[in-house]
PDB file of C-alpha atoms and ligand atoms in Angstrom:
ATOM      1  CA  MET A  13      12.006  33.132 -18.366  1.00  0.00           C
ATOM      2  CA  SER A  14      11.300  35.850 -16.308  1.00  0.00           C
ATOM      3  CA  ASP A  15      13.446  36.565 -13.006  1.00  0.00           C
ATOM      4  CA  GLU A  16      10.392  37.633 -11.277  1.00  0.00           C
ATOM      5  CA  ILE A  17       7.723  35.828 -10.115  1.00  0.00           C
ATOM      6  CA  ARG A  18       3.923  36.924  -9.640  1.00  0.00           C
ATOM      7  CA  VAL A  19       3.309  37.717  -5.906  1.00  0.00           C
ATOM      8  CA  LEU A  20       0.005  36.468  -4.899  1.00  0.00           C
ATOM      9  CA  PRO A  21      -2.638  36.568  -2.010  1.00  0.00           C
ATOM     10  CA  LYS A  22      -1.363  34.537   1.215  1.00  0.00           C
ATOM     11  CA  GLY A  23      -5.080  34.137   2.274  1.00  0.00           C
ATOM     12  CA  TYR A  24      -8.022  36.343   3.122  1.00  0.00           C
ATOM     13  CA  SER A  25      -9.249  38.558   5.980  1.00  0.00           C
ATOM     14  CA  ASP A  26     -12.887  39.243   4.483  1.00  0.00           C
ATOM     15  CA  THR A  27     -14.243  35.692   4.005  1.00  0.00           C
ATOM     16  CA  PRO A  28     -16.597  33.923   6.571  1.00  0.00           C
ATOM     17  CA  VAL A  29     -15.514  32.300   9.513  1.00  0.00           C
ATOM     18  CA  ILE A  30     -15.634  28.479   9.521  1.00  0.00           C
ATOM     19  CA  PRO A  31     -18.090  27.013  11.632  1.00  0.00           C
ATOM     20  CA  GLY A  32     -16.692  25.164  15.019  1.00  0.00           C
ATOM     21  CA  GLN A  33     -13.422  27.051  14.338  1.00  0.00           C
ATOM     22  CA  VAL A  34     -11.955  30.459  15.219  1.00  0.00           C
ATOM     23  CA  TRP A  35     -10.276  30.918  11.345  1.00  0.00           C
ATOM     24  CA  ARG A  36     -12.073  32.208   8.495  1.00  0.00           C
ATOM     25  CA  VAL A  37     -11.974  30.602   5.262  1.00  0.00           C
ATOM     26  CA  HIS A  38      -8.354  30.878   3.674  1.00  0.00           C
ATOM     27  CA  ASP A  39      -7.609  32.851   6.717  1.00  0.00           C
ATOM     28  CA  VAL A  40      -4.217  34.965   6.159  1.00  0.00           C
ATOM     29  CA  ASP A  41      -3.280  34.827   9.966  1.00  0.00           C
ATOM     30  CA  ARG A  42      -3.724  30.920  10.627  1.00  0.00           C
ATOM     31  CA  PRO A  43      -0.459  29.013  11.434  1.00  0.00           C
ATOM     32  CA  MET A  44       0.836  27.146   8.802  1.00  0.00           C
ATOM     33  CA  PRO A  45       1.848  23.601   9.725  1.00  0.00           C
ATOM     34  CA  PRO A  46       5.317  22.697  10.648  1.00  0.00           C
ATOM     35  CA  VAL A  47       7.901  21.603   8.044  1.00  0.00           C
ATOM     36  CA  ILE A  48       9.063  18.381   8.203  1.00  0.00           C
ATOM     37  CA  ALA A  49      10.953  15.891   5.792  1.00  0.00           C
ATOM     38  CA  PRO A  50       8.902  12.780   4.606  1.00  0.00           C
ATOM     39  CA  ALA A  51       9.671   9.213   5.431  1.00  0.00           C
ATOM     40  CA  SER A  52      10.956   7.119   2.366  1.00  0.00           C
ATOM     41  CA  ASP A  53       9.532   3.754   1.713  1.00  0.00           C
ATOM     42  CA  ALA A  54      11.195   0.631   2.320  1.00  0.00           C
ATOM     43  CA  THR A  55      12.032  -1.907  -0.425  1.00  0.00           C
ATOM     44  CA  GLN A  56      12.716  -5.598   0.224  1.00  0.00           C
ATOM     45  CA  ALA A  57      16.716  -4.789   0.132  1.00  0.00           C
ATOM     46  CA  LEU A  58      16.589  -1.113   1.930  1.00  0.00           C
ATOM     47  CA  VAL A  59      15.270  -0.190   4.970  1.00  0.00           C
ATOM     48  CA  GLY A  60      13.267   3.214   4.421  1.00  0.00           C
ATOM     49  CA  GLU A  61      14.089   6.574   6.321  1.00  0.00           C
ATOM     50  CA  PRO A  62      11.918   7.854   9.090  1.00  0.00           C
ATOM     51  CA  PRO A  63      10.287  11.493   8.996  1.00  0.00           C
ATOM     52  CA  SER A  64      12.337  13.900  10.276  1.00  0.00           C
ATOM     53  CA  ASP A  65      10.216  14.544  13.362  1.00  0.00           C
ATOM     54  CA  ALA A  66       9.903  10.936  14.230  1.00  0.00           C
ATOM     55  CA  LEU A  67      11.498   9.281  17.461  1.00  0.00           C
ATOM     56  CA  VAL A  68      13.446   6.087  15.956  1.00  0.00           C
ATOM     57  CA  LEU A  69      13.060   3.705  18.742  1.00  0.00           C
ATOM     58  CA  PHE A  70      14.952   0.775  16.362  1.00  0.00           C
ATOM     59  CA  ASP A  71      17.498   1.573  13.598  1.00  0.00           C
ATOM     60  CA  GLY A  72      19.248  -1.631  13.286  1.00  0.00           C
ATOM     61  CA  THR A  73      22.512  -0.609  15.026  1.00  0.00           C
ATOM     62  CA  SER A  74      21.446  -1.328  18.801  1.00  0.00           C
ATOM     63  CA  THR A  75      18.827  -2.742  20.992  1.00  0.00           C
ATOM     64  CA  ASP A  76      19.425  -0.247  23.768  1.00  0.00           C
ATOM     65  CA  GLY A  77      16.039   1.242  23.769  1.00  0.00           C
ATOM     66  CA  TRP A  78      14.509  -1.986  24.687  1.00  0.00           C
ATOM     67  CA  ILE A  79      14.560  -4.033  27.725  1.00  0.00           C
ATOM     68  CA  HIS A  80      12.445  -7.234  28.665  1.00  0.00           C
ATOM     69  CA  ARG A  81       9.030  -6.945  30.637  1.00  0.00           C
ATOM     70  CA  ASN A  82      10.789  -7.905  33.719  1.00  0.00           C
ATOM     71  CA  GLY A  83      13.422  -5.181  33.347  1.00  0.00           C
ATOM     72  CA  ASP A  84      16.223  -7.846  32.148  1.00  0.00           C
ATOM     73  CA  SER A  85      18.762  -6.301  29.164  1.00  0.00           C
ATOM     74  CA  CYS A  86      16.951  -7.072  25.773  1.00  0.00           C
ATOM     75  CA  GLY A  87      18.167 -10.831  24.758  1.00  0.00           C
ATOM     76  CA  TRP A  88      17.006 -10.268  21.427  1.00  0.00           C
ATOM     77  CA  THR A  89      19.636 -10.771  18.539  1.00  0.00           C
ATOM     78  CA  LEU A  90      20.804  -7.948  16.290  1.00  0.00           C
ATOM     79  CA  VAL A  91      20.711  -9.516  12.482  1.00  0.00           C
ATOM     80  CA  ASP A  92      21.912  -8.565   8.801  1.00  0.00           C
ATOM     81  CA  GLY A  93      22.772  -5.129   9.838  1.00  0.00           C
ATOM     82  CA  ASP A  94      19.289  -3.657  10.256  1.00  0.00           C
ATOM     83  CA  ALA A  95      17.053  -5.870  12.014  1.00  0.00           C
ATOM     84  CA  MET A  96      16.750  -7.490  15.339  1.00  0.00           C
ATOM     85  CA  GLU A  97      15.545 -11.048  15.730  1.00  0.00           C
ATOM     86  CA  VAL A  98      13.336 -12.697  18.456  1.00  0.00           C
ATOM     87  CA  THR A  99      15.348 -14.895  20.549  1.00  0.00           C
ATOM     88  CA  PRO A 100      12.768 -17.591  21.602  1.00  0.00           C
ATOM     89  CA  ARG A 101      11.721 -17.760  25.179  1.00  0.00           C
ATOM     90  CA  THR A 102      13.549 -14.881  26.262  1.00  0.00           C
ATOM     91  CA  GLY A 103      10.426 -13.202  26.641  1.00  0.00           C
ATOM     92  CA  ASP A 104       8.648 -10.071  25.465  1.00  0.00           C
ATOM     93  CA  ILE A 105      10.752  -6.987  24.638  1.00  0.00           C
ATOM     94  CA  ARG A 106       9.459  -3.252  25.897  1.00  0.00           C
ATOM     95  CA  SER A 107      10.582   0.342  24.918  1.00  0.00           C
ATOM     96  CA  LYS A 108      12.261   2.214  27.809  1.00  0.00           C
ATOM     97  CA  ASP A 109      10.316   5.224  26.528  1.00  0.00           C
ATOM     98  CA  GLU A 110       6.703   5.373  27.083  1.00  0.00           C
ATOM     99  CA  PHE A 111       3.929   6.586  24.445  1.00  0.00           C
ATOM    100  CA  GLY A 112       0.659   7.671  24.132  1.00  0.00           C
ATOM    101  CA  THR A 113      -1.471   8.685  21.055  1.00  0.00           C
ATOM    102  CA  CYS A 114       0.958   8.048  18.241  1.00  0.00           C
ATOM    103  CA  GLN A 115       1.672   7.263  14.969  1.00  0.00           C
ATOM    104  CA  LEU A 116       3.734   4.390  14.589  1.00  0.00           C
ATOM    105  CA  HIS A 117       5.553   2.709  11.844  1.00  0.00           C
ATOM    106  CA  VAL A 118       7.080  -0.955  12.310  1.00  0.00           C
ATOM    107  CA  GLU A 119       8.672  -3.372   9.753  1.00  0.00           C
ATOM    108  CA  TRP A 120       8.625  -7.131  10.237  1.00  0.00           C
ATOM    109  CA  LYS A 121       9.205 -10.450   8.679  1.00  0.00           C
ATOM    110  CA  ALA A 122       8.314 -14.098   9.227  1.00  0.00           C
ATOM    111  CA  PRO A 123      11.016 -16.997   9.086  1.00  0.00           C
ATOM    112  CA  THR A 124      10.676 -19.066   6.428  1.00  0.00           C
ATOM    113  CA  GLU A 125      11.346 -22.134   8.163  1.00  0.00           C
ATOM    114  CA  ILE A 126       7.982 -23.413   8.642  1.00  0.00           C
ATOM    115  CA  TYR A 127       7.240 -26.055  11.387  1.00  0.00           C
ATOM    116  CA  ALA A 128       3.637 -25.467  12.325  1.00  0.00           C
ATOM    117  CA  ASP A 129       0.399 -23.618  11.185  1.00  0.00           C
ATOM    118  CA  SER A 130      -1.952 -21.406  12.539  1.00  0.00           C
ATOM    119  CA  GLN A 131      -0.850 -19.709  15.265  1.00  0.00           C
ATOM    120  CA  GLY A 132       2.531 -21.427  15.173  1.00  0.00           C
ATOM    121  CA  ARG A 133       3.766 -19.854  12.184  1.00  0.00           C
ATOM    122  CA  GLY A 134       5.675 -16.640  12.329  1.00  0.00           C
ATOM    123  CA  ASN A 135       3.877 -15.464  15.466  1.00  0.00           C
ATOM    124  CA  SER A 136       4.790 -12.176  17.330  1.00  0.00           C
ATOM    125  CA  GLY A 137       2.812  -8.937  18.027  1.00  0.00           C
ATOM    126  CA  VAL A 138       3.149  -5.241  18.447  1.00  0.00           C
ATOM    127  CA  PHE A 139       1.420  -4.006  21.473  1.00  0.00           C
ATOM    128  CA  LEU A 140       0.601  -0.386  22.207  1.00  0.00           C
ATOM    129  CA  LEU A 141       0.868   0.964  25.627  1.00  0.00           C
ATOM    130  CA  GLY A 142       2.085  -2.648  26.129  1.00  0.00           C
ATOM    131  CA  LEU A 143      -1.519  -3.632  26.327  1.00  0.00           C
ATOM    132  CA  TYR A 144      -3.132  -3.398  22.791  1.00  0.00           C
ATOM    133  CA  GLU A 145      -1.955  -5.767  20.030  1.00  0.00           C
ATOM    134  CA  ILE A 146      -1.859  -5.653  16.699  1.00  0.00           C
ATOM    135  CA  GLN A 147      -1.355  -9.408  15.600  1.00  0.00           C
ATOM    136  CA  VAL A 148       1.888 -10.272  14.196  1.00  0.00           C
ATOM    137  CA  LEU A 149       1.663 -13.681  12.225  1.00  0.00           C
ATOM    138  CA  ASP A 150       2.793 -15.467   8.767  1.00  0.00           C
ATOM    139  CA  GLY A 151      -0.911 -15.205   7.496  1.00  0.00           C
ATOM    140  CA  TYR A 152       0.226 -16.237   3.943  1.00  0.00           C
ATOM    141  CA  GLU A 153      -1.671 -19.307   3.381  1.00  0.00           C
ATOM    142  CA  ASN A 154      -2.206 -20.486   6.550  1.00  0.00           C
ATOM    143  CA  PRO A 155      -5.646 -20.936   7.862  1.00  0.00           C
ATOM    144  CA  THR A 156      -6.421 -19.697  11.559  1.00  0.00           C
ATOM    145  CA  TYR A 157      -9.052 -17.844  13.349  1.00  0.00           C
ATOM    146  CA  ALA A 158      -9.997 -14.596  11.653  1.00  0.00           C
ATOM    147  CA  ASP A 159      -9.491 -12.376  14.924  1.00  0.00           C
ATOM    148  CA  GLY A 160      -5.827 -13.812  15.021  1.00  0.00           C
ATOM    149  CA  VAL A 161      -4.958 -13.566  11.775  1.00  0.00           C
ATOM    150  CA  THR A 162      -2.056 -10.919  10.705  1.00  0.00           C
ATOM    151  CA  ALA A 163      -2.940  -7.356  11.412  1.00  0.00           C
ATOM    152  CA  ALA A 164      -6.054  -8.379  13.611  1.00  0.00           C
ATOM    153  CA  ILE A 165      -6.770  -6.349  16.843  1.00  0.00           C
ATOM    154  CA  TYR A 166      -6.320  -9.618  18.418  1.00  0.00           C
ATOM    155  CA  GLY A 167      -9.400 -11.301  19.811  1.00  0.00           C
ATOM    156  CA  GLN A 168     -11.577  -8.699  18.653  1.00  0.00           C
ATOM    157  CA  TYR A 169     -11.496  -7.418  15.094  1.00  0.00           C
ATOM    158  CA  PRO A 170     -10.107  -9.302  12.232  1.00  0.00           C
ATOM    159  CA  PRO A 171      -8.381  -7.241   9.211  1.00  0.00           C
ATOM    160  CA  LEU A 172     -10.669  -5.843   6.416  1.00  0.00           C
ATOM    161  CA  VAL A 173      -8.618  -7.879   4.229  1.00  0.00           C
ATOM    162  CA  ASN A 174      -5.173 -10.034   4.139  1.00  0.00           C
ATOM    163  CA  VAL A 175      -2.324  -8.452   2.737  1.00  0.00           C
ATOM    164  CA  CYS A 176       0.218 -11.001   3.605  1.00  0.00           C
ATOM    165  CA  VAL A 177       3.093 -11.476   1.533  1.00  0.00           C
ATOM    166  CA  PRO A 178       5.153 -14.847   1.602  1.00  0.00           C
ATOM    167  CA  PRO A 179       7.639 -15.573   4.731  1.00  0.00           C
ATOM    168  CA  GLY A 180      10.917 -14.243   4.619  1.00  0.00           C
ATOM    169  CA  VAL A 181       9.469 -11.025   2.670  1.00  0.00           C
ATOM    170  CA  TRP A 182       9.467  -7.753   4.718  1.00  0.00           C
ATOM    171  CA  HIS A 183       5.713  -6.500   5.790  1.00  0.00           C
ATOM    172  CA  THR A 184       5.094  -2.872   6.919  1.00  0.00           C
ATOM    173  CA  TYR A 185       2.562  -1.959   9.638  1.00  0.00           C
ATOM    174  CA  ASP A 186       1.447   1.636  10.041  1.00  0.00           C
ATOM    175  CA  VAL A 187      -0.567   2.941  12.664  1.00  0.00           C
ATOM    176  CA  VAL A 188      -2.457   5.520  14.349  1.00  0.00           C
ATOM    177  CA  PHE A 189      -3.236   4.467  17.944  1.00  0.00           C
ATOM    178  CA  GLU A 190      -5.646   6.673  20.003  1.00  0.00           C
ATOM    179  CA  SER A 191      -5.030   6.126  23.791  1.00  0.00           C
ATOM    180  CA  PRO A 192      -8.196   5.612  26.187  1.00  0.00           C
ATOM    181  CA  GLU A 193      -9.175   8.345  28.084  1.00  0.00           C
ATOM    182  CA  TYR A 194     -10.901   7.985  31.663  1.00  0.00           C
ATOM    183  CA  HIS A 195     -12.738  10.255  33.773  1.00  0.00           C
ATOM    184  CA  HIS A 196     -12.876   9.382  37.559  1.00  0.00           C
ATOM    185  CA  GLY A 197     -11.969   5.584  36.994  1.00  0.00           C
ATOM    186  CA  LYS A 198     -14.662   5.492  34.505  1.00  0.00           C
ATOM    187  CA  LEU A 199     -13.919   4.918  30.425  1.00  0.00           C
ATOM    188  CA  ALA A 200     -14.755   8.218  28.958  1.00  0.00           C
ATOM    189  CA  LYS A 201     -13.394   7.575  25.330  1.00  0.00           C
ATOM    190  CA  PRO A 202     -12.164   4.121  24.145  1.00  0.00           C
ATOM    191  CA  ALA A 203      -8.788   3.514  22.426  1.00  0.00           C
ATOM    192  CA  ALA A 204      -8.919   3.407  18.600  1.00  0.00           C
ATOM    193  CA  MET A 205      -6.919   2.191  15.988  1.00  0.00           C
ATOM    194  CA  THR A 206      -6.085   2.945  12.265  1.00  0.00           C
ATOM    195  CA  VAL A 207      -3.736   0.448  10.743  1.00  0.00           C
ATOM    196  CA  PHE A 208      -2.363   0.352   7.317  1.00  0.00           C
ATOM    197  CA  HIS A 209      -1.013  -3.207   6.659  1.00  0.00           C
ATOM    198  CA  ASN A 210       1.474  -3.071   3.638  1.00  0.00           C
ATOM    199  CA  GLY A 211       0.213   0.106   2.765  1.00  0.00           C
ATOM    200  CA  VAL A 212      -3.572  -0.924   2.533  1.00  0.00           C
ATOM    201  CA  LEU A 213      -5.888   0.065   4.698  1.00  0.00           C
ATOM    202  CA  VAL A 214      -6.825  -2.836   7.266  1.00  0.00           C
ATOM    203  CA  HIS A 215      -8.754  -1.112  10.250  1.00  0.00           C
ATOM    204  CA  HIS A 216     -10.057   2.390  10.165  1.00  0.00           C
ATOM    205  CA  ARG A 217     -10.408   4.048  13.297  1.00  0.00           C
ATOM    206  CA  GLN A 218     -11.588   1.116  15.063  1.00  0.00           C
ATOM    207  CA  GLU A 219     -12.856   1.296  18.830  1.00  0.00           C
ATOM    208  CA  MET A 220     -11.312  -1.349  20.856  1.00  0.00           C
ATOM    209  CA  GLN A 221     -12.929  -3.326  23.691  1.00  0.00           C
ATOM    210  CA  GLY A 222     -10.425  -3.122  26.173  1.00  0.00           C
ATOM    211  CA  PRO A 223      -6.922  -4.332  26.697  1.00  0.00           C
ATOM    212  CA  THR A 224      -5.839  -7.712  24.521  1.00  0.00           C
ATOM    213  CA  GLN A 225      -6.995 -10.646  25.839  1.00  0.00           C
ATOM    214  CA  HIS A 226      -6.427 -14.610  25.086  1.00  0.00           C
ATOM    215  CA  ARG A 227      -9.719 -16.517  25.234  1.00  0.00           C
ATOM    216  CA  ALA A 228     -11.420 -14.013  27.312  1.00  0.00           C
ATOM    217  CA  LEU A 229     -13.361 -10.848  26.776  1.00  0.00           C
ATOM    218  CA  ALA A 230     -11.627  -7.496  26.644  1.00  0.00           C
ATOM    219  CA  SER A 231     -13.158  -5.134  29.209  1.00  0.00           C
ATOM    220  CA  TYR A 232     -11.872  -1.203  30.367  1.00  0.00           C
ATOM    221  CA  ALA A 233     -12.573  -2.716  34.063  1.00  0.00           C
ATOM    222  CA  ASP A 234      -8.888  -1.829  34.954  1.00  0.00           C
ATOM    223  CA  PRO A 235      -7.923   2.079  34.216  1.00  0.00           C
ATOM    224  CA  HIS A 236      -4.278   2.758  33.157  1.00  0.00           C
ATOM    225  CA  GLY A 237      -2.533   5.553  32.520  1.00  0.00           C
ATOM    226  CA  PRO A 238      -2.739   7.490  28.828  1.00  0.00           C
ATOM    227  CA  LYS A 239       1.137   6.386  28.402  1.00  0.00           C
ATOM    228  CA  GLY A 240       2.830   2.856  28.032  1.00  0.00           C
ATOM    229  CA  PRO A 241       5.751   1.272  26.275  1.00  0.00           C
ATOM    230  CA  LEU A 242       5.879  -0.527  22.470  1.00  0.00           C
ATOM    231  CA  VAL A 243       5.860  -4.298  23.170  1.00  0.00           C
ATOM    232  CA  LEU A 244       7.252  -6.597  20.973  1.00  0.00           C
ATOM    233  CA  GLN A 245       6.016 -10.174  21.744  1.00  0.00           C
ATOM    234  CA  ASP A 246       8.117 -13.426  22.087  1.00  0.00           C
ATOM    235  CA  HIS A 247       5.814 -16.126  20.715  1.00  0.00           C
ATOM    236  CA  GLY A 248       8.536 -18.811  20.253  1.00  0.00           C
ATOM    237  CA  ASP A 249       9.119 -17.661  16.602  1.00  0.00           C
ATOM    238  CA  ARG A 250      11.939 -16.065  15.060  1.00  0.00           C
ATOM    239  CA  VAL A 251      10.282 -12.912  13.762  1.00  0.00           C
ATOM    240  CA  GLN A 252      12.621 -10.295  12.803  1.00  0.00           C
ATOM    241  CA  PHE A 253      11.991  -6.370  13.040  1.00  0.00           C
ATOM    242  CA  ARG A 254      13.242  -3.331  11.709  1.00  0.00           C
ATOM    243  CA  ASN A 255      12.997   0.624  11.146  1.00  0.00           C
ATOM    244  CA  ILE A 256      10.662   1.201  14.121  1.00  0.00           C
ATOM    245  CA  TRP A 257       9.706   4.862  14.732  1.00  0.00           C
ATOM    246  CA  ILE A 258       7.031   6.727  16.676  1.00  0.00           C
ATOM    247  CA  ARG A 259       5.616  10.187  16.432  1.00  0.00           C
ATOM    248  CA  GLU A 260       3.900  11.332  19.473  1.00  0.00           C
ATOM    249  CA  LEU A 261       0.582  12.936  18.589  1.00  0.00           C
ATOM    250  CA  GLU A 262      -0.359  15.725  20.994  1.00  0.00           C
ATOM    251  CA  LYS A 263      -3.468  16.323  19.124  1.00  0.00           C
ATOM    252  CA  LEU A 264      -5.061  14.663  16.364  1.00  0.00           C
ATOM    253  CA  GLN A 265      -6.318  18.191  14.533  1.00  0.00           C
ATOM    254  CA  ALA A 266      -4.789  21.509  13.839  1.00  0.00           C
ATOM    255  CA  ASP A 267      -5.460  24.150  15.643  1.00  0.00           C
TER     256      ASP A 267
HETATM  257 MG1   MG B 309       0.712 -12.752  18.692  1.00  0.00          MG
END
């Protein structure tokens, strides 16, 4: 084997400018993207590793980053060394930090003890900005309303498919959330979500009709800021969560 490699061009400066951009095709001067380490996939036994530039919101060791919506310290329970479990009727919990447009990863599983059907089975939720819910539900062979099934944008859009695994098995949600934008108190750009459930696309940049409502229409009548906490719902069921991480997205396209 040769100990020299062939040195090839690292780009060009005599190519056409890409329409709408300042860069040429294969532009030698275009900045390279930052280098990060990838996430590793979770298995049922092993929690995955976040990518190296993620902010870890829950790694199984502590609930310190979380409080209840009313400000009380987190009353949910650490379990199995890597997860936390809803303590029913302690209330929703929220991250102490606030986020806007982001990529989010959450793993969760529903309890194996089944004492109700429909919305009474493994119900919880993941709320972006504390306002926009992706439904968490044990939707495995469990009839309910379509816009309330697992991974639904609750009350607005069912997922494209139901990718549920049985109760007691870990699920993953991978989400790209875009905060809504207001201009002088009027909606300029609605919130949008892309969601993968267990690796399968279930919402593709779905524009939302407003913050989540129950048995009511959503709207953007009450403007809110571009950031808010991540909220996990206490709906009375002992749902567990693990490996929660987030990447704030200052921009959705490279420069
Ligand atoms: Mg819910």
